[in-house]
């Protein structure tokens, strides 16, 4: 597929030739402020400085329980999250990084063999492919092929976000997970901001209005996604701040699953989930989202959607989920949950 429009070649130019290292960015939008788990920090210590110096992510979109998984990183840039994930999936898993910008991929590829050696793997378990995240079929990524799709501060840059999410749900296996960090806005941006080259390239101009994102996912058969973290972006550039005025931007990390049975609201089927404490590096608790943390060994009443997310995905072997959806007890009581922070208003 050729570039979708002129804006995409400008972004290629920006990340290929204008921005050469993290410090060249004009705002702090693409500067990850999310805290990084200690076991990820120790892996980062083992990743080459050239890769780390070209990291432009806005979050930490690496979920747990990745051992042996197939992972796809959309807009992988110079490969920081690909290599971090490569260590976590281990030699039996593999990671595909997709990016449209040759210069970024050249850096990523140049470390392929040395990173495999650093991680002690017999051969590299990563593959970098040049292309567009709107057309993964052109990169030979088949239907139902991928366990986990990740992406860090990229989808906002796409002029065809519906195509990106449609491709994500096509390539995910049933029960597979999308786990990504991106920039979201408190309203639909006016055309002047959406077309402002600097704002677009710095991941603000194409930021998704959160409710439009919810509608888009719902249209693709995913009526319940979960917010992991949400932090306000301080732009730190007076000229850009003056342009965006009262619009609030957030960096959010979100998870969504390819599960056909999800409902648009939380429903009570009397199901109970107990975390077995078996996910590596999570012996005591498992955060499903920003307001559901399951404590090891403690049974928790959950709605039908949460039961499916825990029981019908790769997390299933780490949970005991009692009950099914055969008897309905009404709406699930979400009164204790801060609905405004949840992905869908759902528990
Ligand atoms: C802000 S950088 C983030 C890079 C990387 N995820 C990281 O965290 O360092 C955005 C990246 O997405 C890539 N990109 C943007 N739009 C794309 C598209 N439509 N298809 C493929 N890659 C794209 C750019 O080339 C760039 O490398």
Coordinates of C-alpha atoms and ligand atoms in Angstrom, one line a residue:
X1 CA 0.0 0.0 0.0
X2 CA 1.4 3.4 -0.9
X3 CA 1.6 6.2 1.7
X4 CA -2.0 7.1 2.7
X5 CA -1.5 10.8 2.2
X6 CA 1.1 13.6 2.3
X7 CA 1.0 13.7 6.1
X8 CA 2.5 10.3 6.4
X9 CA 5.6 11.1 4.3
X10 CA 6.1 14.2 6.5
X11 CA 6.1 11.9 9.6
X12 CA 8.5 9.6 7.9
X13 CA 10.8 12.6 7.2
X14 CA 10.4 13.8 10.8
X15 CA 11.3 10.5 12.4
X16 CA 13.9 9.6 9.7
X17 CA 15.9 12.8 9.4
X18 CA 14.8 15.6 11.7
X19 CA 14.5 13.8 15.0
X20 CA 17.7 11.9 15.6
X21 CA 17.5 11.3 19.3
X22 CA 15.0 11.7 22.1
X23 CA 16.3 15.1 23.1
X24 CA 15.5 16.6 19.6
X25 CA 11.8 16.4 20.3
X26 CA 10.1 19.8 20.6
X27 CA 7.6 18.9 23.3
X28 CA 7.7 16.3 26.0
X29 CA 4.7 14.3 24.6
X30 CA 6.8 11.4 23.5
X31 CA 8.7 11.2 26.8
X32 CA 7.6 8.3 28.9
X33 CA 6.7 9.4 32.4
X34 CA 5.1 6.1 33.3
X35 CA 7.0 4.2 36.0
X36 CA 8.8 1.2 34.6
X37 CA 8.6 -2.1 36.5
X38 CA 12.0 -3.1 38.1
X39 CA 12.3 -6.3 36.1
X40 CA 11.9 -4.3 32.9
X41 CA 14.6 -1.8 34.1
X42 CA 17.1 -4.6 34.5
X43 CA 16.4 -5.8 30.9
X44 CA 16.8 -2.2 29.6
X45 CA 20.3 -2.2 31.2
X46 CA 21.1 -4.9 28.7
X47 CA 19.9 -3.0 25.6
X48 CA 22.3 -0.9 23.5
X49 CA 22.5 2.8 24.3
X50 CA 22.0 3.7 20.6
X51 CA 18.6 2.1 20.7
X52 CA 17.7 3.7 24.1
X53 CA 18.8 7.1 22.9
X54 CA 16.2 6.9 20.0
X55 CA 13.2 5.9 22.2
X56 CA 10.2 8.2 21.5
X57 CA 7.5 6.3 23.5
X58 CA 4.9 7.9 25.7
X59 CA 4.3 4.9 28.0
X60 CA 5.3 1.4 29.0
X61 CA 3.1 -0.9 27.0
X62 CA 4.5 -4.3 27.9
X63 CA 2.0 -6.6 29.6
X64 CA 2.9 -9.5 31.8
X65 CA 2.9 -13.3 31.0
X66 CA 4.6 -13.1 27.7
X67 CA 6.8 -16.2 27.8
X68 CA 6.6 -18.1 24.5
X69 CA 4.2 -15.5 23.0
X70 CA 4.1 -14.0 19.4
X71 CA 4.2 -10.3 19.8
X72 CA 3.8 -7.5 17.2
X73 CA 5.0 -4.0 17.8
X74 CA 3.3 -1.4 15.6
X75 CA 5.6 1.6 14.9
X76 CA 8.6 0.0 16.6
X77 CA 11.0 2.8 15.7
X78 CA 14.6 1.9 16.6
X79 CA 13.4 -1.2 18.5
X80 CA 13.5 -0.5 22.2
X81 CA 10.2 -2.2 23.0
X82 CA 10.9 -5.0 20.5
X83 CA 14.1 -5.9 22.3
X84 CA 12.6 -5.5 25.8
X85 CA 9.8 -7.8 24.7
X86 CA 12.1 -10.2 23.0
X87 CA 13.8 -10.9 26.3
X88 CA 10.4 -11.4 28.0
X89 CA 9.0 -13.8 25.3
X90 CA 12.2 -15.8 25.5
X91 CA 13.8 -18.0 22.8
X92 CA 10.5 -19.9 22.2
X93 CA 8.6 -16.7 21.5
X94 CA 9.1 -14.1 18.8
X95 CA 8.6 -10.4 18.2
X96 CA 7.8 -8.7 14.9
X97 CA 8.5 -4.9 14.7
X98 CA 6.8 -2.9 12.0
X99 CA 7.8 0.6 11.0
X100 CA 7.6 2.7 7.8
X101 CA 10.8 4.7 8.4
X102 CA 13.9 3.1 7.0
X103 CA 16.3 5.1 9.2
X104 CA 14.6 3.9 12.4
X105 CA 14.6 0.3 11.2
X106 CA 18.3 0.5 10.1
X107 CA 19.2 1.2 13.7
X108 CA 16.9 -1.5 15.0
X109 CA 18.2 -4.2 12.6
X110 CA 21.9 -3.3 13.2
X111 CA 21.6 -4.7 16.8
X112 CA 19.7 -7.9 16.0
X113 CA 22.5 -10.4 16.5
X114 CA 24.3 -8.6 19.3
X115 CA 21.0 -8.3 21.3
X116 CA 20.3 -12.0 20.9
X117 CA 23.8 -12.7 22.2
X118 CA 23.3 -10.3 25.1
X119 CA 20.1 -12.1 26.1
X120 CA 21.8 -15.5 25.7
X121 CA 19.6 -16.7 22.9
X122 CA 20.9 -19.2 20.3
X123 CA 19.4 -17.1 17.6
X124 CA 17.5 -13.8 17.2
X125 CA 13.8 -14.1 18.0
X126 CA 12.9 -10.7 16.4
X127 CA 12.1 -9.7 12.8
X128 CA 11.8 -6.1 11.6
X129 CA 9.5 -5.4 8.6
X130 CA 9.3 -2.1 6.7
X131 CA 5.7 -1.1 6.0
X132 CA 2.5 0.5 7.2
X133 CA 0.5 -0.4 10.3
X134 CA -2.7 0.3 8.2
X135 CA -1.8 -2.7 6.0
X136 CA -0.3 -5.6 7.9
X137 CA -1.5 -8.1 5.3
X138 CA 1.1 -6.6 2.9
X139 CA 3.7 -7.6 5.6
X140 CA 2.5 -11.3 5.5
X141 CA 0.9 -11.1 8.9
X142 CA -2.0 -13.5 8.7
X143 CA -5.4 -13.6 10.4
X144 CA -5.4 -14.9 14.0
X145 CA -1.6 -15.1 14.1
X146 CA -0.5 -12.9 17.0
X147 CA -0.9 -13.4 20.8
X148 CA -0.2 -9.7 21.8
X149 CA 0.0 -6.5 19.8
X150 CA 1.8 -3.6 21.4
X151 CA 2.4 0.0 20.3
X152 CA 4.0 3.0 21.9
X153 CA 3.0 6.5 20.8
X154 CA 2.3 5.6 17.1
X155 CA -1.4 5.2 16.3
X156 CA -2.1 8.9 16.9
X157 CA 0.2 9.5 13.9
X158 CA -2.0 7.5 11.5
X159 CA -4.4 9.3 9.2
X160 CA -6.4 6.0 9.0
X161 CA -6.8 4.9 12.6
X162 CA -9.9 2.8 11.8
X163 CA -7.8 0.7 9.5
X164 CA -5.1 0.3 12.1
X165 CA -7.5 -1.1 14.7
X166 CA -9.3 -3.2 12.2
X167 CA -5.9 -4.8 11.2
X168 CA -5.1 -5.3 14.9
X169 CA -8.2 -7.3 15.5
X170 CA -7.7 -9.2 12.3
X171 CA -4.2 -10.4 13.2
X172 CA -4.9 -11.1 16.9
X173 CA -5.6 -14.7 17.9
X174 CA -9.0 -15.2 19.6
X175 CA -8.3 -14.3 23.2
X176 CA -5.3 -12.2 22.1
X177 CA -4.5 -8.8 23.6
X178 CA -3.9 -5.3 22.4
X179 CA -1.8 -3.4 24.9
X180 CA -0.7 0.1 23.9
X181 CA 0.3 3.5 25.0
X182 CA -0.8 6.5 23.1
X183 CA -1.9 10.2 23.3
X184 CA -5.6 11.0 23.8
X185 CA -7.4 14.4 23.8
X186 CA -10.3 15.8 25.8
X187 CA -12.1 16.8 22.6
X188 CA -12.0 16.5 18.8
X189 CA -9.2 18.8 17.6
X190 CA -10.1 21.7 15.2
X191 CA -8.7 21.4 11.7
X192 CA -6.0 24.0 12.3
X193 CA -4.5 21.8 15.0
X194 CA -5.1 18.6 13.1
X195 CA -3.2 20.0 10.2
X196 CA -0.4 21.7 12.1
X197 CA 2.7 19.8 11.0
X198 CA 4.6 20.2 14.3
X199 CA 1.7 19.2 16.4
X200 CA 1.0 16.1 14.3
X201 CA 4.6 15.0 14.2
X202 CA 4.9 15.5 18.0
X203 CA 1.9 13.2 18.5
X204 CA -0.6 15.9 19.6
X205 CA -2.3 16.9 16.3
X206 CA -3.6 13.3 15.6
X207 CA -4.5 12.5 19.3
X208 CA -7.7 10.6 19.5
X209 CA -10.7 12.1 21.4
X210 CA -11.3 9.4 24.0
X211 CA -15.0 8.9 23.2
X212 CA -14.3 8.6 19.5
X213 CA -11.8 5.9 20.3
X214 CA -14.4 4.1 22.4
X215 CA -16.8 4.3 19.5
X216 CA -14.2 3.0 17.0
X217 CA -13.4 0.0 19.1
X218 CA -17.1 -0.8 19.7
X219 CA -17.6 -0.6 15.9
X220 CA -14.9 -3.3 15.5
X221 CA -16.6 -5.6 18.0
X222 CA -14.7 -4.6 21.1
X223 CA -17.2 -2.9 23.4
X224 CA -15.0 -3.0 26.6
X225 CA -11.4 -1.9 26.9
X226 CA -9.6 -1.2 30.1
X227 CA -7.4 1.8 31.1
X228 CA -4.1 0.8 32.8
X229 CA -2.7 4.3 33.4
X230 CA -3.7 7.8 32.4
X231 CA -1.4 10.8 33.0
X232 CA -1.8 14.3 31.9
X233 CA 0.7 15.6 29.3
X234 CA 2.5 18.8 30.2
X235 CA 3.6 20.0 26.8
X236 CA 6.5 22.1 28.1
X237 CA 6.7 24.3 24.9
X238 CA 5.0 27.8 25.3
X239 CA 4.3 28.2 21.6
X240 CA 2.6 24.8 21.4
X241 CA 0.8 25.3 24.7
X242 CA -0.6 28.6 23.3
X243 CA -1.9 26.8 20.2
X244 CA -3.7 24.0 22.1
X245 CA -5.3 26.3 24.6
X246 CA -7.8 24.5 26.9
X247 CA -7.5 21.1 25.3
X248 CA -6.2 18.5 27.7
X249 CA -3.9 15.7 26.4
X250 CA -3.2 12.4 28.2
X251 CA -0.8 9.6 27.7
X252 CA -2.9 6.5 28.4
X253 CA -1.9 2.8 28.4
X254 CA -4.8 0.7 27.4
X255 CA -5.6 -3.0 27.1
X256 CA -8.3 -4.6 24.9
X257 CA -8.9 -8.3 24.1
X258 CA -10.2 -10.1 21.1
X259 CA -13.1 -11.8 22.8
X260 CA -16.4 -12.2 20.9
X261 CA -18.6 -12.4 24.0
X262 CA -17.8 -9.0 25.5
X263 CA -20.8 -6.9 26.4
X264 CA -21.1 -3.1 26.4
X265 CA -21.9 -2.9 30.1
X266 CA -20.9 -5.0 33.1
X267 CA -23.3 -7.8 33.8
X268 CA -23.5 -10.0 36.8
X269 CA -23.5 -13.7 36.4
X270 CA -22.3 -14.5 39.9
X271 CA -18.8 -15.3 38.6
X272 CA -15.8 -15.4 41.0
X273 CA -12.1 -15.1 39.9
X274 CA -9.1 -16.0 42.1
X275 CA -5.6 -15.1 41.1
X276 CA -3.2 -18.0 41.6
X277 CA -0.1 -15.8 42.0
X278 CA 1.7 -17.6 39.2
X279 CA 2.5 -14.9 36.7
X280 CA 6.3 -14.3 36.8
X281 CA 7.2 -11.1 38.6
X282 CA 3.6 -10.8 40.0
X283 CA 3.5 -13.1 43.0
X284 CA 1.2 -11.0 45.1
X285 CA -1.3 -9.3 42.8
X286 CA -2.4 -8.8 39.2
X287 CA -3.7 -5.4 38.0
X288 CA -6.2 -6.0 35.3
X289 CA -6.8 -2.3 34.9
X290 CA -6.6 0.9 37.0
X291 CA -9.3 -0.2 39.4
X292 CA -9.3 -4.0 39.3
X293 CA -6.4 -5.5 41.2
X294 CA -6.7 -9.2 42.0
X295 CA -4.9 -10.3 45.1
X296 CA -3.3 -13.8 45.1
X297 CA -5.5 -16.4 46.6
X298 CA -8.4 -14.0 47.3
X299 CA -11.7 -14.8 45.5
X300 CA -13.2 -11.7 43.8
X301 CA -16.7 -11.3 42.4
X302 CA -16.4 -10.1 38.8
X303 CA -18.6 -9.2 35.9
X304 CA -19.0 -11.3 32.8
X305 CA -16.5 -9.3 30.8
X306 CA -13.8 -9.4 33.5
X307 CA -14.3 -13.2 33.9
X308 CA -13.8 -13.6 30.1
X309 CA -10.7 -11.3 30.1
X310 CA -9.1 -13.4 32.9
X311 CA -10.4 -16.9 31.9
X312 CA -10.5 -16.9 28.1
X313 CA -7.1 -15.4 27.4
X314 CA -3.4 -16.4 28.0
X315 CA -4.1 -15.4 31.6
X316 CA -6.5 -18.3 32.0
X317 CA -4.0 -20.7 33.5
X318 CA -3.1 -18.1 36.2
X319 CA -6.8 -17.8 37.4
X320 CA -9.5 -20.0 38.8
X321 CA -12.7 -18.6 37.4
X322 CA -15.9 -20.1 38.9
X323 CA -19.2 -19.9 37.2
X324 CA -20.4 -19.2 33.7
X325 CA -22.9 -16.9 32.0
X326 CA -25.9 -19.3 32.3
X327 CA -27.7 -17.4 35.0
X328 CA -28.0 -13.6 34.9
X329 CA -28.4 -11.6 38.1
X330 CA -28.8 -8.2 36.6
X331 CA -26.3 -5.3 36.1
X332 CA -23.0 -5.7 37.8
X333 CA -22.7 -3.2 40.7
X334 CA -19.9 -0.8 39.6
X335 CA -20.7 1.8 42.3
X336 CA -17.4 1.5 44.0
X337 CA -15.5 1.9 40.8
X338 CA -14.5 5.3 39.4
X339 CA -16.4 4.9 36.1
X340 CA -14.8 8.1 34.6
X341 CA -11.4 6.4 34.8
X342 CA -12.5 3.1 33.2
X343 CA -12.3 2.5 29.6
X344 CA -16.0 2.2 28.8
X345 CA -17.8 3.3 31.9
X346 CA -17.9 -0.5 32.5
X347 CA -16.8 -1.8 36.0
Ligands
LIG1 C1 6.8 8.6 18.2 S1 7.7 7.4 17.3 C2 7.6 6.0 18.4 C3 8.6 4.9 18.1 C4 8.7 3.7 19.0 N1 7.4 3.1 19.3 C5 9.3 4.2 20.3 O1 8.6 4.0 21.4 O2 10.5 4.6 20.3 C6 6.6 6.9 16.0 C7 7.1 5.8 15.1 O3 6.0 5.3 14.4 C8 6.3 5.2 13.0 N2 5.1 5.3 12.2 C9 4.2 6.4 12.3 N3 3.2 6.2 11.5 C10 3.3 5.0 10.9 C11 2.6 4.2 10.0 N4 1.4 4.6 9.5 N5 3.0 2.9 9.7 C12 4.2 2.5 10.2 N6 5.0 3.2 11.0 C13 4.6 4.4 11.4 C14 7.3 6.3 12.7 O4 8.2 5.9 11.6 C15 8.1 6.3 14.1 O5 9.2 5.4 14.0

